[in-house]
Coordinates of C-alpha atoms in Angstrom, one line a residue:
M1 CA 18.1 20.2 14.3
R2 CA 16.7 17.4 16.4
I3 CA 14.5 14.2 15.3
E4 CA 11.2 14.0 17.2
Q5 CA 8.6 11.2 17.0
L6 CA 5.1 11.9 17.8
R7 CA 3.0 9.2 19.6
N8 CA 0.3 11.3 21.4
A9 CA -2.5 10.7 18.9
P10 CA -3.6 7.6 16.8
D11 CA -3.2 9.5 13.6
R12 CA 0.4 10.5 14.4
A13 CA 1.9 7.2 15.5
G14 CA 5.1 6.4 13.9
R15 CA 5.6 9.8 12.1
Y16 CA 9.1 11.2 12.4
W17 CA 9.7 14.9 12.2
V18 CA 12.8 17.2 12.1
T19 CA 12.5 20.2 14.6
F20 CA 14.3 23.2 13.3
S21 CA 16.1 25.9 15.3
D22 CA 13.0 28.2 14.9
G23 CA 10.8 25.5 16.6
T24 CA 8.9 24.6 13.3
R25 CA 8.2 21.1 12.4
R26 CA 8.1 19.6 8.7
G27 CA 7.7 16.1 7.5
R28 CA 5.9 12.8 6.8
V29 CA 8.7 10.5 8.0
L30 CA 11.7 12.7 7.9
V31 CA 12.0 16.1 5.9
F32 CA 14.7 18.6 5.4
L33 CA 14.1 22.2 4.6
A34 CA 16.9 23.2 2.3
D35 CA 17.0 26.1 -0.1
G36 CA 13.2 26.3 0.0
S37 CA 12.9 22.5 -0.9
L38 CA 11.3 19.6 0.8
L39 CA 13.4 16.5 0.8
K40 CA 12.0 13.2 2.0
V41 CA 13.6 10.3 3.5
T42 CA 11.9 6.9 4.2
E43 CA 11.7 5.4 7.7
Q44 CA 13.8 2.5 6.5
E45 CA 16.4 4.8 5.5
L46 CA 16.1 6.7 8.8
L47 CA 16.8 3.4 10.7
T48 CA 19.6 2.4 8.3
F49 CA 21.5 5.4 9.6
G50 CA 20.9 4.4 13.1
L51 CA 18.8 7.4 14.0
R52 CA 16.1 7.5 16.6
S53 CA 13.9 10.0 18.2
G54 CA 15.7 12.5 20.2
D55 CA 19.1 12.2 18.1
E56 CA 20.9 15.3 17.0
L57 CA 21.7 15.7 13.3
D58 CA 25.4 16.7 12.6
E59 CA 26.3 18.1 9.2
E60 CA 27.9 14.8 8.0
T61 CA 24.6 12.8 8.7
L62 CA 22.4 15.6 7.3
T63 CA 24.5 15.5 4.0
R64 CA 24.1 11.7 3.7
L65 CA 20.4 11.8 4.3
K66 CA 20.1 14.5 1.8
E67 CA 21.9 12.3 -0.8
A68 CA 19.5 9.2 0.1
A69 CA 16.5 11.6 -0.3
G70 CA 17.6 12.5 -3.8
V71 CA 17.8 8.8 -5.3
S72 CA 14.3 8.1 -5.6
N73 CA 14.3 8.3 -9.4
I74 CA 17.4 6.4 -9.6
K75 CA 15.8 3.7 -7.6
T76 CA 13.1 3.4 -10.2
T77 CA 15.6 3.2 -12.8
A78 CA 17.5 0.6 -11.0
A79 CA 14.3 -1.6 -10.6
D80 CA 13.5 -1.2 -14.3
L81 CA 17.0 -2.3 -15.3
V82 CA 17.0 -5.5 -12.9
G83 CA 13.4 -6.2 -13.9
R84 CA 14.5 -6.5 -17.7
R85 CA 17.9 -8.5 -17.1
A86 CA 19.3 -10.2 -14.3
M87 CA 22.7 -8.5 -13.2
S88 CA 25.2 -8.1 -10.4
R89 CA 25.1 -5.1 -8.1
Q90 CA 28.3 -4.0 -9.4
D91 CA 27.0 -4.2 -13.1
L92 CA 23.9 -2.4 -11.9
E93 CA 25.7 0.6 -10.2
K94 CA 27.9 0.8 -13.6
K95 CA 24.8 0.9 -15.6
L96 CA 23.1 3.6 -13.5
Q97 CA 26.3 5.8 -13.6
E98 CA 26.3 5.4 -17.4
K99 CA 22.7 6.8 -17.2
G100 CA 24.0 9.8 -15.3
A101 CA 23.8 8.9 -11.7
S102 CA 26.5 9.8 -9.4
E103 CA 28.6 7.2 -7.7
T104 CA 26.8 7.7 -4.5
E105 CA 23.3 7.6 -5.9
A106 CA 24.3 4.4 -7.8
R107 CA 25.6 2.7 -4.6
Y108 CA 22.5 3.9 -2.7
A109 CA 20.2 2.4 -5.3
G110 CA 22.3 -1.1 -5.5
E111 CA 22.2 -1.3 -1.7
W112 CA 18.4 -0.7 -1.6
L113 CA 17.6 -3.3 -4.2
E114 CA 20.0 -5.9 -2.6
A115 CA 18.5 -5.2 0.9
I116 CA 14.9 -5.8 -0.2
G117 CA 15.7 -8.9 -2.0
A118 CA 14.9 -7.6 -5.5
L119 CA 18.3 -7.7 -7.0
D120 CA 18.0 -11.6 -7.8
D121 CA 14.2 -11.4 -8.4
G122 CA 13.4 -9.7 -11.9
A123 CA 9.6 -10.2 -11.4
Y124 CA 9.7 -8.3 -8.1
A125 CA 11.9 -5.6 -9.4
A126 CA 9.4 -5.2 -12.3
A127 CA 6.6 -4.8 -9.9
L128 CA 8.6 -2.3 -8.0
V129 CA 8.7 -0.1 -11.1
R130 CA 5.1 0.2 -11.1
H131 CA 5.0 1.1 -7.3
C132 CA 7.8 3.5 -7.8
G133 CA 6.1 5.2 -10.7
D134 CA 2.8 5.7 -9.0
M135 CA 4.4 7.4 -6.1
G136 CA 6.7 9.6 -8.5
Y137 CA 6.9 13.0 -9.9
G138 CA 3.3 13.5 -10.8
P139 CA 1.9 13.3 -7.2
R140 CA 4.8 15.3 -5.7
R141 CA 4.1 18.2 -8.2
A142 CA 0.3 18.0 -7.4
R143 CA 1.1 18.2 -3.7
E144 CA 3.3 21.3 -4.1
K145 CA 0.6 23.0 -6.1
L146 CA -1.9 22.3 -3.4
R147 CA 0.5 23.5 -0.6
E148 CA 0.8 26.7 -2.5
K149 CA -2.8 27.3 -2.4
G150 CA -3.1 26.5 1.2
V151 CA -5.0 23.3 0.9
P152 CA -4.2 21.0 3.8
Q153 CA -3.2 17.5 2.8
E154 CA -2.2 15.9 6.1
L155 CA -4.0 12.6 5.2
W156 CA -2.9 11.8 1.6
D157 CA 0.8 12.9 2.2
E158 CA 1.3 10.1 4.3
A159 CA -1.4 7.6 3.4
L160 CA -0.7 7.2 -0.2
D161 CA 3.0 7.2 0.1
E162 CA 2.6 4.0 2.1
L163 CA 0.0 2.4 -0.2
P164 CA 1.4 -1.0 -1.6
P165 CA 1.4 -1.7 -5.3
E166 CA -1.9 -3.6 -5.0
P167 CA -4.4 -2.0 -2.6
S168 CA -5.1 -4.5 0.2
Y169 CA -7.9 -4.7 2.8
M170 CA -5.7 -3.2 5.5
A171 CA -4.2 -0.4 3.2
V172 CA -7.8 0.7 2.3
Q173 CA -9.2 0.6 5.7
K174 CA -6.2 2.6 6.9
L175 CA -7.1 5.3 4.3
V176 CA -10.7 5.2 5.6
D177 CA -9.6 5.5 9.3
E178 CA -7.3 8.5 8.6
F179 CA -9.9 10.2 6.5
K180 CA -12.5 10.0 9.2
V181 CA -10.3 11.9 11.6
S182 CA -9.0 14.3 9.1
G183 CA -12.2 16.6 8.7
A184 CA -11.7 16.6 5.0
D185 CA -14.6 16.7 2.7
L186 CA -13.0 15.8 -0.6
I187 CA -10.6 13.1 -1.8
V188 CA -8.2 14.1 -4.5
A189 CA -6.0 10.9 -5.5
C190 CA -3.0 11.4 -7.9
G191 CA -1.2 8.4 -9.0
G192 CA -1.5 5.1 -10.9
G193 CA -4.3 2.6 -11.0
S194 CA -3.7 1.3 -7.5
V195 CA -3.8 4.7 -6.0
M196 CA -7.1 5.6 -7.8
D197 CA -8.5 2.3 -7.0
A198 CA -7.8 2.8 -3.2
A199 CA -9.4 6.3 -3.4
K200 CA -12.4 4.8 -5.1
L201 CA -12.9 2.3 -2.5
A202 CA -12.3 4.7 0.4
S203 CA -14.9 7.1 -1.1
V204 CA -17.7 4.3 -0.5
L205 CA -16.2 3.0 2.8
V206 CA -16.2 6.2 4.9
T207 CA -19.2 5.1 6.7
D208 CA -19.9 3.0 9.8
A209 CA -22.8 0.9 8.0
Y210 CA -20.3 -1.6 6.5
G211 CA -16.6 -2.5 6.1
V212 CA -14.5 -3.6 3.3
K213 CA -15.2 -7.4 3.7
E214 CA -19.0 -6.7 4.1
L215 CA -18.8 -4.6 0.7
L216 CA -17.2 -7.6 -1.1
D217 CA -19.8 -9.9 0.3
N218 CA -22.7 -7.7 -0.8
P219 CA -21.3 -4.9 -3.4
G220 CA -24.9 -3.7 -3.8
M221 CA -24.8 -2.0 -0.4
A222 CA -22.2 0.5 -1.9
Q223 CA -23.1 4.2 -1.4
K224 CA -21.0 7.1 -2.3
C225 CA -20.0 8.9 0.9
V226 CA -17.5 11.5 -0.3
P227 CA -16.7 12.9 -3.9
I228 CA -13.3 12.1 -5.3
V229 CA -11.1 13.6 -8.1
L230 CA -8.7 11.5 -9.8
I231 CA -5.5 12.4 -11.4
P232 CA -3.8 9.5 -13.3
T233 CA 0.0 9.7 -13.5
T234 CA 0.1 6.7 -15.8
A235 CA -1.5 6.0 -19.2
G236 CA -3.0 2.6 -18.9
T237 CA -5.6 1.7 -16.2
G238 CA -8.3 4.1 -17.2
S239 CA -9.5 3.9 -13.6
E240 CA -10.2 7.8 -13.4
V241 CA -13.3 7.0 -15.6
T242 CA -14.4 3.6 -14.5
P243 CA -16.9 2.2 -12.0
F244 CA -14.5 -0.7 -11.2
A245 CA -11.7 -1.2 -8.5
V246 CA -9.5 -4.1 -7.6
I247 CA -8.7 -4.9 -4.0
T248 CA -6.4 -7.7 -2.7
D249 CA -7.0 -9.9 0.3
E250 CA -3.5 -9.9 1.9
T251 CA -4.1 -13.1 3.9
T252 CA -4.9 -15.3 0.6
G253 CA -3.4 -13.1 -2.1
V254 CA -6.7 -13.2 -4.0
K255 CA -7.8 -10.2 -6.1
Y256 CA -11.3 -9.0 -6.1
P257 CA -12.6 -6.8 -8.7
L258 CA -15.6 -4.7 -7.7
A259 CA -18.1 -3.1 -10.1
D260 CA -20.3 -0.6 -9.1
Y261 CA -21.3 3.0 -10.5
E262 CA -21.0 4.4 -7.0
L263 CA -17.3 4.0 -7.5
L264 CA -17.2 6.6 -10.3
P265 CA -15.4 9.7 -9.5
K266 CA -16.8 13.3 -9.6
M267 CA -14.1 14.6 -11.9
A268 CA -11.1 13.1 -13.8
I269 CA -8.2 15.4 -14.7
V270 CA -5.9 13.9 -17.4
D271 CA -2.8 16.0 -17.6
A272 CA 0.3 14.9 -19.6
D273 CA 2.5 16.8 -17.2
M274 CA 1.6 14.3 -14.6
M275 CA 2.9 11.3 -16.8
M276 CA 6.1 12.9 -18.1
S277 CA 8.6 11.0 -15.8
A278 CA 7.0 7.5 -15.9
P279 CA 9.9 5.1 -16.4
K280 CA 10.1 2.8 -19.4
G281 CA 8.8 -0.3 -17.7
L282 CA 5.8 1.4 -16.3
T283 CA 5.1 3.2 -19.7
S284 CA 5.2 -0.2 -21.7
A285 CA 3.2 -2.2 -19.2
S286 CA 0.5 0.5 -18.7
G287 CA 0.3 1.2 -22.5
I288 CA -0.3 -2.5 -23.5
D289 CA -2.8 -2.6 -20.6
A290 CA -4.7 0.2 -22.3
L291 CA -4.6 -1.6 -25.6
T292 CA -6.0 -4.8 -23.9
H293 CA -8.9 -2.6 -22.6
A294 CA -9.7 -1.5 -25.9
L295 CA -9.5 -4.8 -27.5
E296 CA -11.7 -6.7 -25.0
A297 CA -14.3 -3.8 -24.8
Y298 CA -14.7 -4.2 -28.7
A299 CA -15.0 -8.0 -28.4
S300 CA -17.3 -7.9 -25.4
M301 CA -20.8 -9.1 -25.7
L302 CA -21.9 -5.8 -24.3
A303 CA -20.3 -3.7 -26.9
T304 CA -22.2 -0.7 -28.5
D305 CA -21.7 1.7 -31.2
F306 CA -20.6 4.2 -28.5
T307 CA -18.0 2.0 -27.1
D308 CA -16.7 0.7 -30.4
G309 CA -15.6 4.3 -31.6
L310 CA -13.8 4.8 -28.1
A311 CA -12.0 1.4 -28.4
K312 CA -10.9 1.7 -32.0
Q313 CA -9.5 5.2 -31.6
A314 CA -7.7 4.4 -28.4
A315 CA -5.9 1.5 -30.0
Q316 CA -4.9 3.6 -33.0
L317 CA -3.4 6.2 -30.6
I318 CA -1.5 3.7 -28.8
F319 CA 0.1 2.0 -31.9
E320 CA 1.1 5.5 -33.0
Y321 CA 2.3 7.0 -29.9
L322 CA 3.6 4.3 -27.4
P323 CA 7.0 3.7 -29.0
A324 CA 7.8 7.5 -28.6
C325 CA 6.8 7.4 -24.9
Y326 CA 8.8 4.4 -24.4
D327 CA 11.9 5.7 -26.1
N328 CA 12.0 9.3 -24.8
G329 CA 9.0 10.0 -22.7
Q330 CA 10.5 12.8 -20.8
N331 CA 10.8 14.7 -23.9
E332 CA 7.6 13.7 -25.8
P333 CA 4.8 15.9 -24.4
V334 CA 2.5 15.2 -27.6
A335 CA 3.0 11.5 -27.3
R336 CA 2.3 11.5 -23.6
E337 CA -0.8 13.5 -23.9
K338 CA -2.0 11.3 -26.7
M339 CA -1.4 8.2 -24.7
G340 CA -3.3 9.8 -21.7
N341 CA -6.2 10.3 -24.0
A342 CA -6.0 6.8 -25.5
A343 CA -5.9 5.2 -21.8
T344 CA -8.9 7.3 -20.8
M345 CA -10.9 6.6 -24.0
A346 CA -10.1 2.9 -23.4
G347 CA -11.5 3.2 -19.9
M348 CA -14.6 4.9 -20.9
A349 CA -15.1 2.0 -23.6
F350 CA -14.6 -0.9 -21.0
A351 CA -16.5 1.1 -18.3
N352 CA -19.7 0.6 -20.4
A353 CA -18.8 -2.6 -22.4
F354 CA -16.8 -4.3 -19.7
L355 CA -13.9 -6.7 -20.4
G356 CA -13.1 -10.4 -20.7
V357 CA -11.2 -13.5 -20.0
C358 CA -7.9 -11.9 -20.6
H359 CA -8.5 -9.6 -17.8
S360 CA -9.8 -12.5 -15.5
M361 CA -6.7 -14.6 -16.0
A362 CA -4.3 -11.4 -15.7
H363 CA -6.0 -10.7 -12.2
K364 CA -5.1 -14.0 -10.9
L365 CA -1.7 -14.3 -12.5
G366 CA -0.8 -11.0 -10.8
A367 CA -2.2 -12.1 -7.4
F368 CA -0.4 -15.5 -7.3
H369 CA 2.7 -14.5 -8.9
H370 CA 3.0 -10.8 -8.4
L371 CA 3.5 -9.8 -12.0
P372 CA 2.4 -6.2 -12.8
H373 CA -1.2 -6.2 -14.3
G374 CA -0.1 -4.7 -17.5
I375 CA 2.6 -7.3 -18.0
A376 CA 0.0 -10.0 -17.2
N377 CA -2.3 -8.8 -19.7
A378 CA 0.4 -8.4 -22.4
L379 CA 1.4 -12.1 -21.8
L380 CA -2.2 -13.3 -22.5
I381 CA -4.0 -11.1 -25.0
E382 CA -2.7 -12.8 -28.2
L383 CA -3.8 -16.2 -26.9
V384 CA -7.1 -14.9 -25.9
I385 CA -7.7 -13.2 -29.3
R386 CA -7.0 -16.7 -31.0
Y387 CA -9.3 -18.3 -28.3
N388 CA -12.1 -16.0 -28.9
S389 CA -12.0 -16.2 -32.8
A390 CA -13.1 -19.8 -32.9
E391 CA -16.2 -19.8 -35.1
V392 CA -17.4 -23.1 -33.5
P393 CA -16.7 -22.6 -29.7
T394 CA -17.1 -25.2 -27.1
K395 CA -19.9 -22.9 -25.5
M396 CA -21.0 -19.5 -26.5
G397 CA -21.1 -16.6 -24.1
T398 CA -24.1 -16.1 -21.8
F399 CA -27.0 -14.0 -23.1
P400 CA -25.2 -12.8 -26.3
Q401 CA -26.7 -10.0 -28.4
Y402 CA -26.2 -11.9 -31.5
A403 CA -27.4 -15.1 -33.1
Y404 CA -24.1 -16.8 -34.0
P405 CA -20.5 -16.4 -33.0
H406 CA -19.0 -13.4 -34.8
T407 CA -16.0 -12.4 -32.8
K408 CA -13.6 -13.3 -35.5
R409 CA -15.3 -10.8 -37.7
R410 CA -15.1 -8.2 -34.8
Y411 CA -11.3 -8.7 -34.4
A412 CA -11.0 -8.3 -38.2
E413 CA -12.8 -5.0 -38.2
F414 CA -10.7 -3.8 -35.4
G415 CA -7.6 -4.9 -37.4
E416 CA -9.1 -3.2 -40.6
F417 CA -9.4 0.1 -38.8
L418 CA -5.8 -0.1 -37.7
G419 CA -4.6 -0.8 -41.3
F420 CA -3.9 -4.5 -41.0
K421 CA -6.3 -5.6 -43.5
G422 CA -5.6 -9.0 -45.1
A423 CA -7.1 -11.1 -47.9
N424 CA -9.9 -12.4 -45.5
D425 CA -10.7 -12.3 -41.8
D426 CA -8.4 -15.0 -40.9
E427 CA -5.5 -13.2 -42.4
T428 CA -6.6 -9.8 -40.9
V429 CA -6.8 -11.3 -37.5
E430 CA -3.4 -12.9 -37.8
N431 CA -2.1 -9.4 -39.0
L432 CA -3.6 -7.9 -35.8
I433 CA -2.0 -10.6 -33.6
R434 CA 1.4 -10.1 -35.3
N435 CA 1.2 -6.2 -35.0
I436 CA 0.4 -6.5 -31.4
H437 CA 3.3 -8.9 -30.9
A438 CA 5.6 -6.4 -32.7
L439 CA 4.5 -3.6 -30.5
K440 CA 5.0 -5.6 -27.4
E441 CA 8.7 -6.5 -28.5
R442 CA 9.0 -2.8 -29.6
V443 CA 8.3 -1.6 -26.0
G444 CA 10.4 -4.4 -24.1
I445 CA 7.6 -6.8 -23.3
K446 CA 9.0 -10.4 -22.9
N447 CA 7.4 -13.3 -24.6
T448 CA 6.5 -15.7 -21.7
I449 CA 5.5 -15.8 -18.1
R450 CA 8.7 -18.0 -17.3
D451 CA 10.8 -15.0 -18.9
Y452 CA 9.6 -12.9 -16.0
G453 CA 11.2 -15.2 -13.5
V454 CA 8.1 -17.1 -12.3
D455 CA 9.3 -20.5 -11.0
E456 CA 8.0 -23.4 -13.0
E457 CA 7.1 -25.6 -10.0
K458 CA 5.4 -22.8 -8.1
F459 CA 3.5 -21.9 -11.3
L460 CA 2.2 -25.5 -11.8
A461 CA 1.3 -25.9 -8.2
T462 CA -1.0 -23.0 -8.3
L463 CA -2.3 -23.6 -12.0
D464 CA -5.6 -25.3 -11.1
E465 CA -6.5 -22.7 -8.3
M466 CA -5.7 -19.8 -10.7
S467 CA -7.8 -21.3 -13.6
E468 CA -10.8 -21.7 -11.1
Q469 CA -10.4 -18.3 -9.8
A470 CA -10.2 -16.8 -13.2
F471 CA -13.3 -18.6 -14.4
D472 CA -15.2 -17.1 -11.4
D473 CA -13.8 -13.4 -11.9
Q474 CA -16.3 -10.9 -12.8
C475 CA -14.8 -10.0 -16.1
T476 CA -15.3 -13.5 -17.5
G477 CA -19.1 -12.9 -17.9
A478 CA -18.8 -10.5 -20.8
N479 CA -16.4 -12.7 -22.7
P480 CA -17.7 -13.6 -26.1
R481 CA -16.9 -17.2 -25.7
Y482 CA -17.9 -19.1 -22.6
P483 CA -14.6 -20.5 -21.2
L484 CA -14.2 -24.0 -19.7
I485 CA -11.8 -24.2 -16.8
S486 CA -9.7 -26.5 -18.8
E487 CA -9.4 -24.0 -21.6
I488 CA -8.3 -21.3 -19.3
K489 CA -5.7 -23.7 -18.0
E490 CA -4.5 -24.5 -21.4
M491 CA -4.0 -20.8 -22.2
Y492 CA -2.0 -20.1 -19.0
L493 CA 0.5 -23.1 -20.0
K494 CA 0.9 -21.7 -23.3
A495 CA 1.5 -18.3 -21.8
Y496 CA 4.0 -19.9 -19.5
Y497 CA 6.2 -22.0 -22.0
G498 CA 5.5 -20.0 -25.2
E499 CA 2.9 -21.3 -27.8

């Protein structure tokens, strides 16, 4: 076998292949055909082994590369462990072996985390779990099934594998450019929220009429150019049924949420089989994200009878089934199905009622300090419930559909539906907050921003800018209480230090 790199066409640049003895080629970066299976190795691992275009593969190197290709799930587990508690590489490798990894797999995973600088950075490692989960078991199975049916997937095999955890201008533009030369007429995106957001953005950008930045400046020009089918592999974002997408300006780190019904997919397929292998960190973060969607949709000034029912039922399913998914998700198909349903129902609720200041703040916290979106929401939602429950707010929301503040009663209704009823509204809201906190602890969510390794000096240096950008976020408009920038800043500080 010989490694070959193709550079003849723009859409082939940088792709490595293995040429087999029968002259066939397989691969995205580097692929081995063994016992009828496809094993993939990243370009970084290729370079780690000192291999270049034209090199012959001996049996020893082939064996080592096969081992490297087989540790992707171990890497996700490793990132999850480090994201929860700082540990040395030796301790990490020992923990991985206790979880069933071989000595070789544990060593590769430890070397990988150390090489990319995540071993000493819990927040970075926690973010990696989200990325690894998005690229995991579900998408691979979907691709295999499409291959069996003879559907060409040249574009998405490479493009989505290289997508960063937060879609950026350049990443989305690359998808658009590759789609244009692919000759495809449909986008099928299988992955987490970031993958689905990238596909939604690409679906309105496959045009010469405008680009990413022009669309951000004038969202009203968006037009659906190609139909999309979305298949979530996480139970949290609800992106498969919403007219929203978030994109990050990689030059400034600012996240921009886009809202336009042109972003809606043609079809959403919610299949628990695609979610079975999600790691614990991803399961907990995405589950609390879905709960936050339900809570904010219910409290929104634009809530209706239709969205209320979806939001409350979604929350009930999350409280009942998220712990089982977290504890033993690979062996809990019913719980995974219920969580998938809950996330999609919560998505349908906020697609029509919109969200609030918790998501505004979470967007900026994630952009500035690289916390996973679900974790950012989890750290803020209790503070936001208390903030919105004020019966005499400094300023009411713009154009409310009610004569006087009634958000405390709304949260109390939510709590009563979930079985948290107290002697009065105040007690019921406190019961709701206490049970949310208990659920977060049950699924491994830490208490403060500081607990996730965000440096205090850096946090305080960015606090004012984060608060201003959160105020300007599109989600702020539907919040039942009109926030002052100083009030947003105060909530950030409470979330960092602990109230």
